[in-house]
């Protein structure tokens, strides 16, 4: 992901690429070389945007350099875990041997959409979860890559910048 930012007010946010495209399947390689190890990176999809272009509701599939993954929906700031039902406003991280932990490790993330609301998520070829999107999501086949930035006490700006790269390795356009 190209781009730079240095404003301390941007701690605790996530940043997206422009929309990669409309897909029923997309696979990409991700690598994180710097930043807070618990900050996630991966794909955001099934989203809607508000009048100013901010993502209002979205589905997110992410990993961390600590070897964890999560899949959740966010609706108006409320999280819904898509791996296990923990009730509203949860976005748990799960340990997974499929994730190659550590900085500079390359991980391949893949999401497949089946029908209007069903998804299957893979990490390095291993299926980690399948789910049906909650009501009101998945009206879009659009996908963006993203990375998140930790809070001010988690990042070490400006000495250690957040560095995340990705490349799309395979895709199938939406029908």
GROMACS .gro file of N, CA and C in nm:
model
  525
    1UNK      N    1   0.084  -0.116   0.000
    1UNK     CA    2   0.000   0.000   0.000
    1UNK      C    3   0.089   0.123   0.000
    2UNK      N    4   0.069   0.203  -0.096
    2UNK     CA    5   0.151   0.323  -0.105
    2UNK      C    6   0.085   0.437  -0.030
    3UNK      N    7   0.164   0.529   0.014
    3UNK     CA    8   0.112   0.646   0.081
    3UNK      C    9   0.186   0.669   0.211
    4UNK      N   10   0.178   0.791   0.256
    4UNK     CA   11   0.244   0.827   0.380
    4UNK      C   12   0.151   0.912   0.464
    5UNK      N   13   0.167   0.903   0.594
    5UNK     CA   14   0.099   0.993   0.685
    5UNK      C   15   0.187   1.008   0.807
    6UNK      N   16   0.179   1.121   0.871
    6UNK     CA   17   0.263   1.146   0.987
    6UNK      C   18   0.185   1.212   1.100
    7UNK      N   19   0.058   1.238   1.079
    7UNK     CA   20  -0.023   1.308   1.176
    7UNK      C   21  -0.054   1.217   1.293
    8UNK      N   22  -0.014   1.255   1.413
    8UNK     CA   23  -0.037   1.174   1.531
    8UNK      C   24  -0.186   1.152   1.557
    9UNK      N   25  -0.272   1.238   1.502
    9UNK     CA   26  -0.415   1.221   1.520
    9UNK      C   27  -0.469   1.100   1.444
   10UNK      N   28  -0.390   1.041   1.358
   10UNK     CA   29  -0.437   0.927   1.279
   10UNK      C   30  -0.411   0.794   1.348
   11UNK      N   31  -0.369   0.793   1.471
   11UNK     CA   32  -0.355   0.668   1.546
   11UNK      C   33  -0.494   0.608   1.569
   12UNK      N   34  -0.499   0.475   1.570
   12UNK     CA   35  -0.624   0.407   1.599
   12UNK      C   36  -0.720   0.398   1.483
   13UNK      N   37  -0.676   0.422   1.362
   13UNK     CA   38  -0.761   0.416   1.244
   13UNK      C   39  -0.717   0.304   1.152
   14UNK      N   40  -0.801   0.276   1.050
   14UNK     CA   41  -0.755   0.188   0.944
   14UNK      C   42  -0.767   0.260   0.812
   15UNK      N   43  -0.678   0.223   0.722
   15UNK     CA   44  -0.664   0.289   0.593
   15UNK      C   45  -0.685   0.187   0.483
   16UNK      N   46  -0.755   0.227   0.377
   16UNK     CA   47  -0.785   0.136   0.267
   16UNK      C   48  -0.719   0.183   0.139
   17UNK      N   49  -0.703   0.088   0.049
   17UNK     CA   50  -0.665   0.120  -0.087
   17UNK      C   51  -0.791   0.166  -0.160
   18UNK      N   52  -0.777   0.221  -0.278
   18UNK     CA   53  -0.897   0.238  -0.361
   18UNK      C   54  -0.956   0.098  -0.387
   19UNK      N   55  -1.082   0.096  -0.425
   19UNK     CA   56  -1.144  -0.034  -0.452
   19UNK      C   57  -1.063  -0.110  -0.556
   20UNK      N   58  -1.031  -0.235  -0.524
   20UNK     CA   59  -0.953  -0.320  -0.614
   20UNK      C   60  -1.040  -0.365  -0.730
   21UNK      N   61  -1.167  -0.388  -0.703
   21UNK     CA   62  -1.259  -0.431  -0.806
   21UNK      C   63  -1.376  -0.506  -0.746
   22UNK      N   64  -1.461  -0.556  -0.834
   22UNK     CA   65  -1.579  -0.633  -0.796
   22UNK      C   66  -1.548  -0.780  -0.822
   23UNK      N   67  -1.543  -0.861  -0.715
   23UNK     CA   68  -1.499  -0.999  -0.726
   23UNK      C   69  -1.593  -1.097  -0.659
   24UNK      N   70  -1.596  -1.219  -0.712
   24UNK     CA   71  -1.657  -1.330  -0.639
   24UNK      C   72  -1.547  -1.409  -0.568
   25UNK      N   73  -1.421  -1.388  -0.609
   25UNK     CA   74  -1.305  -1.447  -0.542
   25UNK      C   75  -1.187  -1.353  -0.562
   26UNK      N   76  -1.114  -1.330  -0.455
   26UNK     CA   77  -0.992  -1.252  -0.464
   26UNK      C   78  -0.890  -1.311  -0.368
   27UNK      N   79  -0.765  -1.314  -0.414
   27UNK     CA   80  -0.656  -1.368  -0.334
   27UNK      C   81  -0.539  -1.272  -0.343
   28UNK      N   82  -0.475  -1.249  -0.231
   28UNK     CA   83  -0.362  -1.157  -0.231
   28UNK      C   84  -0.257  -1.197  -0.130
   29UNK      N   85  -0.133  -1.157  -0.158
   29UNK     CA   86  -0.022  -1.178  -0.065
   29UNK      C   87  -0.001  -1.050   0.013
   30UNK      N   88   0.013  -1.062   0.144
   30UNK     CA   89   0.031  -0.949   0.234
   30UNK      C   90   0.158  -0.967   0.314
   31UNK      N   91   0.227  -0.856   0.339
   31UNK     CA   92   0.348  -0.859   0.422
   31UNK      C   93   0.353  -0.731   0.504
   32UNK      N   94   0.378  -0.747   0.633
   32UNK     CA   95   0.394  -0.631   0.721
   32UNK      C   96   0.537  -0.629   0.771
   33UNK      N   97   0.602  -0.514   0.754
   33UNK     CA   98   0.744  -0.501   0.790
   33UNK      C   99   0.768  -0.406   0.906
   34UNK      N  100   0.665  -0.340   0.955
   34UNK     CA  101   0.682  -0.249   1.067
   34UNK      C  102   0.549  -0.204   1.121
   35UNK      N  103   0.549  -0.157   1.245
   35UNK     CA  104   0.428  -0.111   1.311
   35UNK      C  105   0.390  -0.205   1.425
   36UNK      N  106   0.285  -0.171   1.495
   36UNK     CA  107   0.235  -0.246   1.608
   36UNK      C  108   0.194  -0.387   1.565
   37UNK      N  109   0.243  -0.490   1.633
   37UNK     CA  110   0.220  -0.628   1.588
   37UNK      C  111   0.075  -0.672   1.597
   38UNK      N  112  -0.006  -0.606   1.679
   38UNK     CA  113  -0.146  -0.644   1.693
   38UNK      C  114  -0.238  -0.573   1.594
   39UNK      N  115  -0.188  -0.474   1.522
   39UNK     CA  116  -0.270  -0.405   1.423
   39UNK      C  117  -0.292  -0.494   1.302
   40UNK      N  118  -0.417  -0.507   1.260
   40UNK     CA  119  -0.452  -0.598   1.153
   40UNK      C  120  -0.431  -0.541   1.014
   41UNK      N  121  -0.430  -0.633   0.917
   41UNK     CA  122  -0.422  -0.598   0.776
   41UNK      C  123  -0.484  -0.711   0.696
   42UNK      N  124  -0.543  -0.678   0.581
   42UNK     CA  125  -0.609  -0.779   0.498
   42UNK      C  126  -0.709  -0.717   0.403
   43UNK      N  127  -0.832  -0.773   0.401
   43UNK     CA  128  -0.936  -0.729   0.309
   43UNK      C  129  -1.055  -0.672   0.384
   44UNK      N  130  -1.115  -0.568   0.329
   44UNK     CA  131  -1.244  -0.516   0.373
   44UNK      C  132  -1.337  -0.527   0.251
   45UNK      N  133  -1.462  -0.569   0.274
   45UNK     CA  134  -1.552  -0.600   0.163
   45UNK      C  135  -1.697  -0.592   0.211
   46UNK      N  136  -1.791  -0.607   0.116
   46UNK     CA  137  -1.933  -0.602   0.151
   46UNK      C  138  -1.972  -0.470   0.217
   47UNK      N  139  -1.913  -0.362   0.173
   47UNK     CA  140  -1.926  -0.235   0.244
   47UNK      C  141  -2.026  -0.141   0.180
   48UNK      N  142  -2.065  -0.043   0.260
   48UNK     CA  143  -2.139   0.073   0.214
   48UNK      C  144  -2.064   0.194   0.269
   49UNK      N  145  -2.079   0.306   0.203
   49UNK     CA  146  -2.011   0.428   0.245
   49UNK      C  147  -2.115   0.535   0.276
   50UNK      N  148  -2.077   0.626   0.366
   50UNK     CA  149  -2.166   0.738   0.395
   50UNK      C  150  -2.149   0.847   0.288
   51UNK      N  151  -2.216   0.958   0.305
   51UNK     CA  152  -2.213   1.065   0.205
   51UNK      C  153  -2.075   1.125   0.184
   52UNK      N  154  -1.987   1.112   0.282
   52UNK     CA  155  -1.852   1.168   0.271
   52UNK      C  156  -1.749   1.064   0.224
   53UNK      N  157  -1.795   0.942   0.195
   53UNK     CA  158  -1.706   0.838   0.146
   53UNK      C  159  -1.645   0.751   0.254
   54UNK      N  160  -1.678   0.775   0.382
   54UNK     CA  161  -1.627   0.691   0.491
   54UNK      C  162  -1.704   0.560   0.494
   55UNK      N  163  -1.637   0.451   0.524
   55UNK     CA  164  -1.706   0.323   0.533
   55UNK      C  165  -1.796   0.323   0.655
   56UNK      N  166  -1.925   0.303   0.631
   56UNK     CA  167  -2.022   0.302   0.739
   56UNK      C  168  -2.042   0.160   0.791
   57UNK      N  169  -2.057   0.066   0.703
   57UNK     CA  170  -2.076  -0.074   0.736
   57UNK      C  171  -1.983  -0.155   0.647
   58UNK      N  172  -1.922  -0.259   0.703
   58UNK     CA  173  -1.830  -0.338   0.624
   58UNK      C  174  -1.805  -0.474   0.689
   59UNK      N  175  -1.751  -0.564   0.608
   59UNK     CA  176  -1.700  -0.694   0.654
   59UNK      C  177  -1.549  -0.686   0.645
   60UNK      N  178  -1.481  -0.749   0.741
   60UNK     CA  179  -1.335  -0.738   0.745
   60UNK      C  180  -1.273  -0.872   0.777
   61UNK      N  181  -1.170  -0.908   0.702
   61UNK     CA  182  -1.091  -1.030   0.720
   61UNK      C  183  -0.948  -0.985   0.735
   62UNK      N  184  -0.888  -1.015   0.853
   62UNK     CA  185  -0.756  -0.962   0.881
   62UNK      C  186  -0.669  -1.063   0.953
   63UNK      N  187  -0.538  -1.039   0.943
   63UNK     CA  188  -0.440  -1.114   1.020
   63UNK      C  189  -0.351  -1.014   1.092
   64UNK      N  190  -0.270  -1.065   1.184
   64UNK     CA  191  -0.170  -0.983   1.253
   64UNK      C  192  -0.035  -1.052   1.245
   65UNK      N  193   0.071  -0.978   1.271
   65UNK     CA  194   0.204  -1.040   1.274
   65UNK      C  195   0.221  -1.126   1.398
   66UNK      N  196   0.127  -1.118   1.492
   66UNK     CA  197   0.130  -1.201   1.612
   66UNK      C  198   0.072  -1.341   1.585
   67UNK      N  199   0.032  -1.368   1.459
   67UNK     CA  200  -0.017  -1.501   1.423
   67UNK      C  201  -0.165  -1.524   1.447
   68UNK      N  202  -0.242  -1.418   1.445
   68UNK     CA  203  -0.386  -1.427   1.470
   68UNK      C  204  -0.464  -1.382   1.347
   69UNK      N  205  -0.592  -1.419   1.346
   69UNK     CA  206  -0.682  -1.371   1.242
   69UNK      C  207  -0.815  -1.334   1.305
   70UNK      N  208  -0.892  -1.256   1.233
   70UNK     CA  209  -1.029  -1.227   1.274
   70UNK      C  210  -1.113  -1.202   1.150
   71UNK      N  211  -1.241  -1.224   1.166
   71UNK     CA  212  -1.340  -1.195   1.062
   71UNK      C  213  -1.461  -1.138   1.134
   72UNK      N  214  -1.499  -1.018   1.097
   72UNK     CA  215  -1.612  -0.956   1.164
   72UNK      C  216  -1.681  -0.856   1.074
   73UNK      N  217  -1.802  -0.824   1.116
   73UNK     CA  218  -1.881  -0.720   1.051
   73UNK      C  219  -1.881  -0.599   1.143
   74UNK      N  220  -1.887  -0.482   1.085
   74UNK     CA  221  -1.898  -0.359   1.162
   74UNK      C  222  -2.017  -0.281   1.106
   75UNK      N  223  -2.113  -0.254   1.192
   75UNK     CA  224  -2.231  -0.177   1.153
   75UNK      C  225  -2.243  -0.059   1.248
   76UNK      N  226  -2.218   0.060   1.195
   76UNK     CA  227  -2.231   0.180   1.276
   76UNK      C  228  -2.146   0.179   1.402
   77UNK      N  229  -2.027   0.119   1.394
   77UNK     CA  230  -1.937   0.114   1.509
   77UNK      C  231  -1.959  -0.003   1.601
   78UNK      N  232  -2.057  -0.089   1.573
   78UNK     CA  233  -2.082  -0.209   1.652
   78UNK      C  234  -2.028  -0.330   1.576
   79UNK      N  235  -1.948  -0.411   1.645
   79UNK     CA  236  -1.883  -0.526   1.582
   79UNK      C  237  -1.964  -0.653   1.603
   80UNK      N  238  -1.961  -0.740   1.502
   80UNK     CA  239  -2.025  -0.871   1.506
   80UNK      C  240  -1.921  -0.973   1.462
   81UNK      N  241  -1.880  -1.059   1.555
   81UNK     CA  242  -1.780  -1.161   1.524
   81UNK      C  243  -1.841  -1.262   1.428
   82UNK      N  244  -1.770  -1.296   1.321
   82UNK     CA  245  -1.821  -1.389   1.220
   82UNK      C  246  -1.761  -1.529   1.232
   83UNK      N  247  -1.669  -1.548   1.327
   83UNK     CA  248  -1.608  -1.680   1.349
   83UNK      C  249  -1.689  -1.758   1.451
   84UNK      N  250  -1.716  -1.696   1.566
   84UNK     CA  251  -1.798  -1.756   1.672
   84UNK      C  252  -1.895  -1.650   1.720
   85UNK      N  253  -2.013  -1.693   1.762
   85UNK     CA  254  -2.112  -1.598   1.811
   85UNK      C  255  -2.082  -1.563   1.956
   86UNK      N  256  -2.034  -1.442   1.978
   86UNK     CA  257  -2.005  -1.393   2.113
   86UNK      C  258  -2.101  -1.282   2.153
   87UNK      N  259  -2.205  -1.262   2.079
   87UNK     CA  260  -2.295  -1.151   2.105
   87UNK      C  261  -2.247  -1.028   2.031
   88UNK      N  262  -2.320  -0.919   2.047
   88UNK     CA  263  -2.286  -0.797   1.976
   88UNK      C  264  -2.164  -0.727   2.032
   89UNK      N  265  -2.104  -0.648   1.948
   89UNK     CA  266  -1.989  -0.563   1.976
   89UNK      C  267  -1.865  -0.642   2.016
   90UNK      N  268  -1.839  -0.750   1.939
   90UNK     CA  269  -1.717  -0.828   1.959
   90UNK      C  270  -1.643  -0.841   1.827
   91UNK      N  271  -1.512  -0.841   1.835
   91UNK     CA  272  -1.425  -0.866   1.720
   91UNK      C  273  -1.303  -0.938   1.776
   92UNK      N  274  -1.319  -1.066   1.802
   92UNK     CA  275  -1.212  -1.145   1.862
   92UNK      C  276  -1.102  -1.178   1.762
   93UNK      N  277  -0.984  -1.200   1.814
   93UNK     CA  278  -0.872  -1.250   1.736
   93UNK      C  279  -0.852  -1.397   1.773
   94UNK      N  280  -0.823  -1.478   1.673
   94UNK     CA  281  -0.806  -1.622   1.693
   94UNK      C  282  -0.666  -1.663   1.652
   95UNK      N  283  -0.602  -1.742   1.736
   95UNK     CA  284  -0.472  -1.799   1.702
   95UNK      C  285  -0.493  -1.897   1.588
   96UNK      N  286  -0.399  -1.902   1.494
   96UNK     CA  287  -0.410  -1.996   1.384
   96UNK      C  288  -0.272  -2.034   1.334
   97UNK      N  289  -0.251  -2.164   1.321
   97UNK     CA  290  -0.123  -2.211   1.267
   97UNK      C  291  -0.113  -2.179   1.117
   98UNK      N  292  -0.226  -2.143   1.055
   98UNK     CA  293  -0.224  -2.106   0.912
   98UNK      C  294  -0.153  -1.973   0.890
   99UNK      N  295  -0.152  -1.885   0.991
   99UNK     CA  296  -0.089  -1.754   0.977
   99UNK      C  297   0.061  -1.767   1.002
  100UNK      N  298   0.140  -1.718   0.908
  100UNK     CA  299   0.285  -1.709   0.927
  100UNK      C  300   0.311  -1.582   1.005
  101UNK      N  301   0.340  -1.595   1.135
  101UNK     CA  302   0.361  -1.480   1.220
  101UNK      C  303   0.496  -1.415   1.197
  102UNK      N  304   0.510  -1.298   1.255
  102UNK     CA  305   0.636  -1.225   1.247
  102UNK      C  306   0.638  -1.124   1.134
  103UNK      N  307   0.725  -1.026   1.152
  103UNK     CA  308   0.742  -0.924   1.048
  103UNK      C  309   0.810  -0.984   0.926
  104UNK      N  310   0.778  -0.932   0.811
  104UNK     CA  311   0.831  -0.972   0.681
  104UNK      C  312   0.786  -1.109   0.635
  105UNK      N  313   0.692  -1.172   0.707
  105UNK     CA  314   0.634  -1.298   0.661
  105UNK      C  315   0.529  -1.269   0.556
  106UNK      N  316   0.527  -1.348   0.450
  106UNK     CA  317   0.429  -1.332   0.344
  106UNK      C  318   0.314  -1.429   0.371
  107UNK      N  319   0.192  -1.375   0.377
  107UNK     CA  320   0.072  -1.455   0.398
  107UNK      C  321  -0.023  -1.433   0.282
  108UNK      N  322  -0.082  -1.541   0.235
  108UNK     CA  323  -0.179  -1.533   0.126
  108UNK      C  324  -0.320  -1.543   0.184
  109UNK      N  325  -0.399  -1.438   0.164
  109UNK     CA  326  -0.537  -1.434   0.208
  109UNK      C  327  -0.628  -1.449   0.087
  110UNK      N  328  -0.733  -1.526   0.106
  110UNK     CA  329  -0.827  -1.548  -0.004
  110UNK      C  330  -0.969  -1.540   0.051
  111UNK      N  331  -1.056  -1.471  -0.023
  111UNK     CA  332  -1.197  -1.472   0.012
  111UNK      C  333  -1.277  -1.510  -0.110
  112UNK      N  334  -1.372  -1.599  -0.087
  112UNK     CA  335  -1.462  -1.645  -0.192
  112UNK      C  336  -1.604  -1.608  -0.152
  113UNK      N  337  -1.677  -1.557  -0.247
  113UNK     CA  338  -1.818  -1.526  -0.225
  113UNK      C  339  -1.901  -1.627  -0.301
  114UNK      N  340  -1.994  -1.688  -0.231
  114UNK     CA  341  -2.082  -1.787  -0.291
  114UNK      C  342  -2.226  -1.738  -0.275
  115UNK      N  343  -2.291  -1.708  -0.385
  115UNK     CA  344  -2.425  -1.651  -0.374
  115UNK      C  345  -2.417  -1.506  -0.329
  116UNK      N  346  -2.523  -1.458  -0.268
  116UNK     CA  347  -2.531  -1.317  -0.231
  116UNK      C  348  -2.467  -1.286  -0.097
  117UNK      N  349  -2.467  -1.382  -0.003
  117UNK     CA  350  -2.426  -1.349   0.133
  117UNK      C  351  -2.330  -1.449   0.197
  118UNK      N  352  -2.289  -1.552   0.127
  118UNK     CA  353  -2.204  -1.656   0.186
  118UNK      C  354  -2.059  -1.638   0.145
  119UNK      N  355  -1.970  -1.652   0.244
  119UNK     CA  356  -1.827  -1.632   0.223
  119UNK      C  357  -1.747  -1.748   0.281
  120UNK      N  358  -1.632  -1.775   0.218
  120UNK     CA  359  -1.533  -1.871   0.270
  120UNK      C  360  -1.400  -1.797   0.270
  121UNK      N  361  -1.329  -1.802   0.384
  121UNK     CA  362  -1.203  -1.730   0.400
  121UNK      C  363  -1.089  -1.830   0.421
  122UNK      N  364  -0.976  -1.802   0.355
  122UNK     CA  365  -0.859  -1.890   0.360
  122UNK      C  366  -0.735  -1.809   0.398
  123UNK      N  367  -0.645  -1.875   0.469
  123UNK     CA  368  -0.513  -1.819   0.496
  123UNK      C  369  -0.411  -1.923   0.451
  124UNK      N  370  -0.324  -1.884   0.358
  124UNK     CA  371  -0.220  -1.973   0.306
  124UNK      C  372  -0.275  -2.109   0.266
  125UNK      N  373  -0.391  -2.108   0.198
  125UNK     CA  374  -0.453  -2.229   0.146
  125UNK      C  375  -0.539  -2.306   0.244
  126UNK      N  376  -0.539  -2.269   0.371
  126UNK     CA  377  -0.621  -2.338   0.472
  126UNK      C  378  -0.750  -2.261   0.497
  127UNK      N  379  -0.862  -2.330   0.485
  127UNK     CA  380  -0.990  -2.267   0.516
  127UNK      C  381  -0.994  -2.238   0.666
  128UNK      N  382  -1.022  -2.113   0.703
  128UNK     CA  383  -1.029  -2.078   0.845
  128UNK      C  384  -1.170  -2.051   0.892
  129UNK      N  385  -1.259  -2.010   0.803
  129UNK     CA  386  -1.398  -1.987   0.844
  129UNK      C  387  -1.486  -1.970   0.720
  130UNK      N  388  -1.611  -2.009   0.734
  130UNK     CA  389  -1.714  -1.975   0.636
  130UNK      C  390  -1.829  -1.915   0.714
  131UNK      N  391  -1.901  -1.822   0.653
  131UNK     CA  392  -2.010  -1.756   0.724
  131UNK      C  393  -2.109  -1.698   0.625
  132UNK      N  394  -2.226  -1.668   0.676
  132UNK     CA  395  -2.327  -1.593   0.603
  132UNK      C  396  -2.327  -1.454   0.661
  133UNK      N  397  -2.315  -1.355   0.575
  133UNK     CA  398  -2.310  -1.216   0.620
  133UNK      C  399  -2.439  -1.180   0.692
  134UNK      N  400  -2.428  -1.100   0.799
  134UNK     CA  401  -2.549  -1.055   0.868
  134UNK      C  402  -2.639  -0.976   0.775
  135UNK      N  403  -2.765  -0.967   0.810
  135UNK     CA  404  -2.863  -0.892   0.732
  135UNK      C  405  -2.814  -0.750   0.708
  136UNK      N  406  -2.827  -0.703   0.584
  136UNK     CA  407  -2.788  -0.568   0.550
  136UNK      C  408  -2.648  -0.555   0.494
  137UNK      N  409  -2.570  -0.663   0.495
  137UNK     CA  410  -2.435  -0.660   0.439
  137UNK      C  411  -2.432  -0.733   0.306
  138UNK      N  412  -2.317  -0.724   0.240
  138UNK     CA  413  -2.289  -0.799   0.118
  138UNK      C  414  -2.368  -0.751  -0.002
  139UNK      N  415  -2.410  -0.625  -0.001
  139UNK     CA  416  -2.477  -0.573  -0.119
  139UNK      C  417  -2.376  -0.535  -0.226
  140UNK      N  418  -2.248  -0.533  -0.189
  140UNK     CA  419  -2.142  -0.497  -0.281
  140UNK      C  420  -2.044  -0.613  -0.295
  141UNK      N  421  -1.993  -0.631  -0.415
  141UNK     CA  422  -1.886  -0.727  -0.438
  141UNK      C  423  -1.750  -0.660  -0.430
  142UNK      N  424  -1.748  -0.533  -0.397
  142UNK     CA  425  -1.625  -0.456  -0.393
  142UNK      C  426  -1.531  -0.503  -0.283
  143UNK      N  427  -1.402  -0.495  -0.312
  143UNK     CA  428  -1.298  -0.537  -0.218
  143UNK      C  429  -1.190  -0.430  -0.215
  144UNK      N  430  -1.138  -0.404  -0.096
  144UNK     CA  431  -1.024  -0.315  -0.078
  144UNK      C  432  -0.926  -0.384   0.015
  145UNK      N  433  -0.798  -0.359  -0.006
  145UNK     CA  434  -0.697  -0.400   0.093
  145UNK      C  435  -0.693  -0.291   0.199
  146UNK      N  436  -0.651  -0.325   0.320
  146UNK     CA  437  -0.644  -0.226   0.427
  146UNK      C  438  -0.532  -0.261   0.524
  147UNK      N  439  -0.496  -0.164   0.605
  147UNK     CA  440  -0.411  -0.187   0.721
  147UNK      C  441  -0.458  -0.095   0.831
  148UNK      N  442  -0.438  -0.136   0.955
  148UNK     CA  443  -0.477  -0.051   1.066
  148UNK      C  444  -0.353  -0.001   1.139
  149UNK      N  445  -0.371   0.108   1.209
  149UNK     CA  446  -0.263   0.172   1.283
  149UNK      C  447  -0.304   0.173   1.430
  150UNK      N  448  -0.213   0.129   1.516
  150UNK     CA  449  -0.243   0.124   1.659
  150UNK      C  450  -0.259   0.262   1.720
  151UNK      N  451  -0.298   0.263   1.844
  151UNK     CA  452  -0.315   0.388   1.919
  151UNK      C  453  -0.179   0.450   1.948
  152UNK      N  454  -0.179   0.572   1.992
  152UNK     CA  455  -0.055   0.648   2.013
  152UNK      C  456   0.043   0.576   2.105
  153UNK      N  457  -0.006   0.507   2.207
  153UNK     CA  458   0.085   0.437   2.299
  153UNK      C  459   0.130   0.301   2.246
  154UNK      N  460   0.080   0.259   2.129
  154UNK     CA  461   0.118   0.130   2.070
  154UNK      C  462   0.218   0.145   1.956
  155UNK      N  463   0.207   0.250   1.881
  155UNK     CA  464   0.298   0.274   1.769
  155UNK      C  465   0.421   0.349   1.820
  156UNK      N  466   0.527   0.345   1.741
  156UNK     CA  467   0.652   0.411   1.778
  156UNK      C  468   0.691   0.514   1.672
  157UNK      N  469   0.591   0.598   1.633
  157UNK     CA  470   0.618   0.702   1.535
  157UNK      C  471   0.710   0.806   1.595
  158UNK      N  472   0.796   0.868   1.522
  158UNK     CA  473   0.823   0.845   1.379
  158UNK      C  474   0.936   0.744   1.358
  159UNK      N  475   0.991   0.689   1.465
  159UNK     CA  476   1.107   0.600   1.454
  159UNK      C  477   1.076   0.468   1.381
  160UNK      N  478   0.956   0.414   1.398
  160UNK     CA  479   0.919   0.288   1.334
  160UNK      C  480   0.789   0.306   1.258
  161UNK      N  481   0.796   0.330   1.129
  161UNK     CA  482   0.672   0.349   1.051
  161UNK      C  483   0.596   0.218   1.033
  162UNK      N  484   0.468   0.231   1.005
  162UNK     CA  485   0.385   0.116   0.968
  162UNK      C  486   0.415   0.086   0.822
  163UNK      N  487   0.451  -0.039   0.793
  163UNK     CA  488   0.481  -0.078   0.655
  163UNK      C  489   0.406  -0.207   0.623
  164UNK      N  490   0.311  -0.195   0.530
  164UNK     CA  491   0.234  -0.311   0.485
  164UNK      C  492   0.234  -0.308   0.333
  165UNK      N  493   0.261  -0.422   0.271
  165UNK     CA  494   0.253  -0.433   0.126
  165UNK      C  495   0.158  -0.546   0.090
  166UNK      N  496   0.103  -0.538  -0.030
  166UNK     CA  497   0.016  -0.644  -0.079
  166UNK      C  498   0.026  -0.649  -0.230
  167UNK      N  499  -0.015  -0.762  -0.284
  167UNK     CA  500  -0.033  -0.775  -0.428
  167UNK      C  501  -0.141  -0.878  -0.452
  168UNK      N  502  -0.227  -0.852  -0.548
  168UNK     CA  503  -0.334  -0.946  -0.583
  168UNK      C  504  -0.272  -1.055  -0.670
  169UNK      N  505  -0.292  -1.181  -0.629
  169UNK     CA  506  -0.231  -1.293  -0.701
  169UNK      C  507  -0.330  -1.371  -0.786
  170UNK      N  508  -0.461  -1.358  -0.756
  170UNK     CA  509  -0.562  -1.429  -0.833
  170UNK      C  510  -0.697  -1.364  -0.805
  171UNK      N  511  -0.788  -1.371  -0.901
  171UNK     CA  512  -0.921  -1.317  -0.881
  171UNK      C  513  -1.017  -1.370  -0.985
  172UNK      N  514  -1.144  -1.367  -0.947
  172UNK     CA  515  -1.254  -1.399  -1.040
  172UNK      C  516  -1.352  -1.284  -1.028
  173UNK      N  517  -1.380  -1.219  -1.140
  173UNK     CA  518  -1.472  -1.105  -1.140
  173UNK      C  519  -1.612  -1.148  -1.099
  174UNK      N  520  -1.685  -1.057  -1.035
  174UNK     CA  521  -1.823  -1.084  -0.997
  174UNK      C  522  -1.908  -1.097  -1.122
  175UNK      N  523  -2.007  -1.180  -1.112
  175UNK     CA  524  -2.098  -1.200  -1.227
  175UNK      C  525  -2.204  -1.096  -1.228
   0.00000   0.00000   0.00000
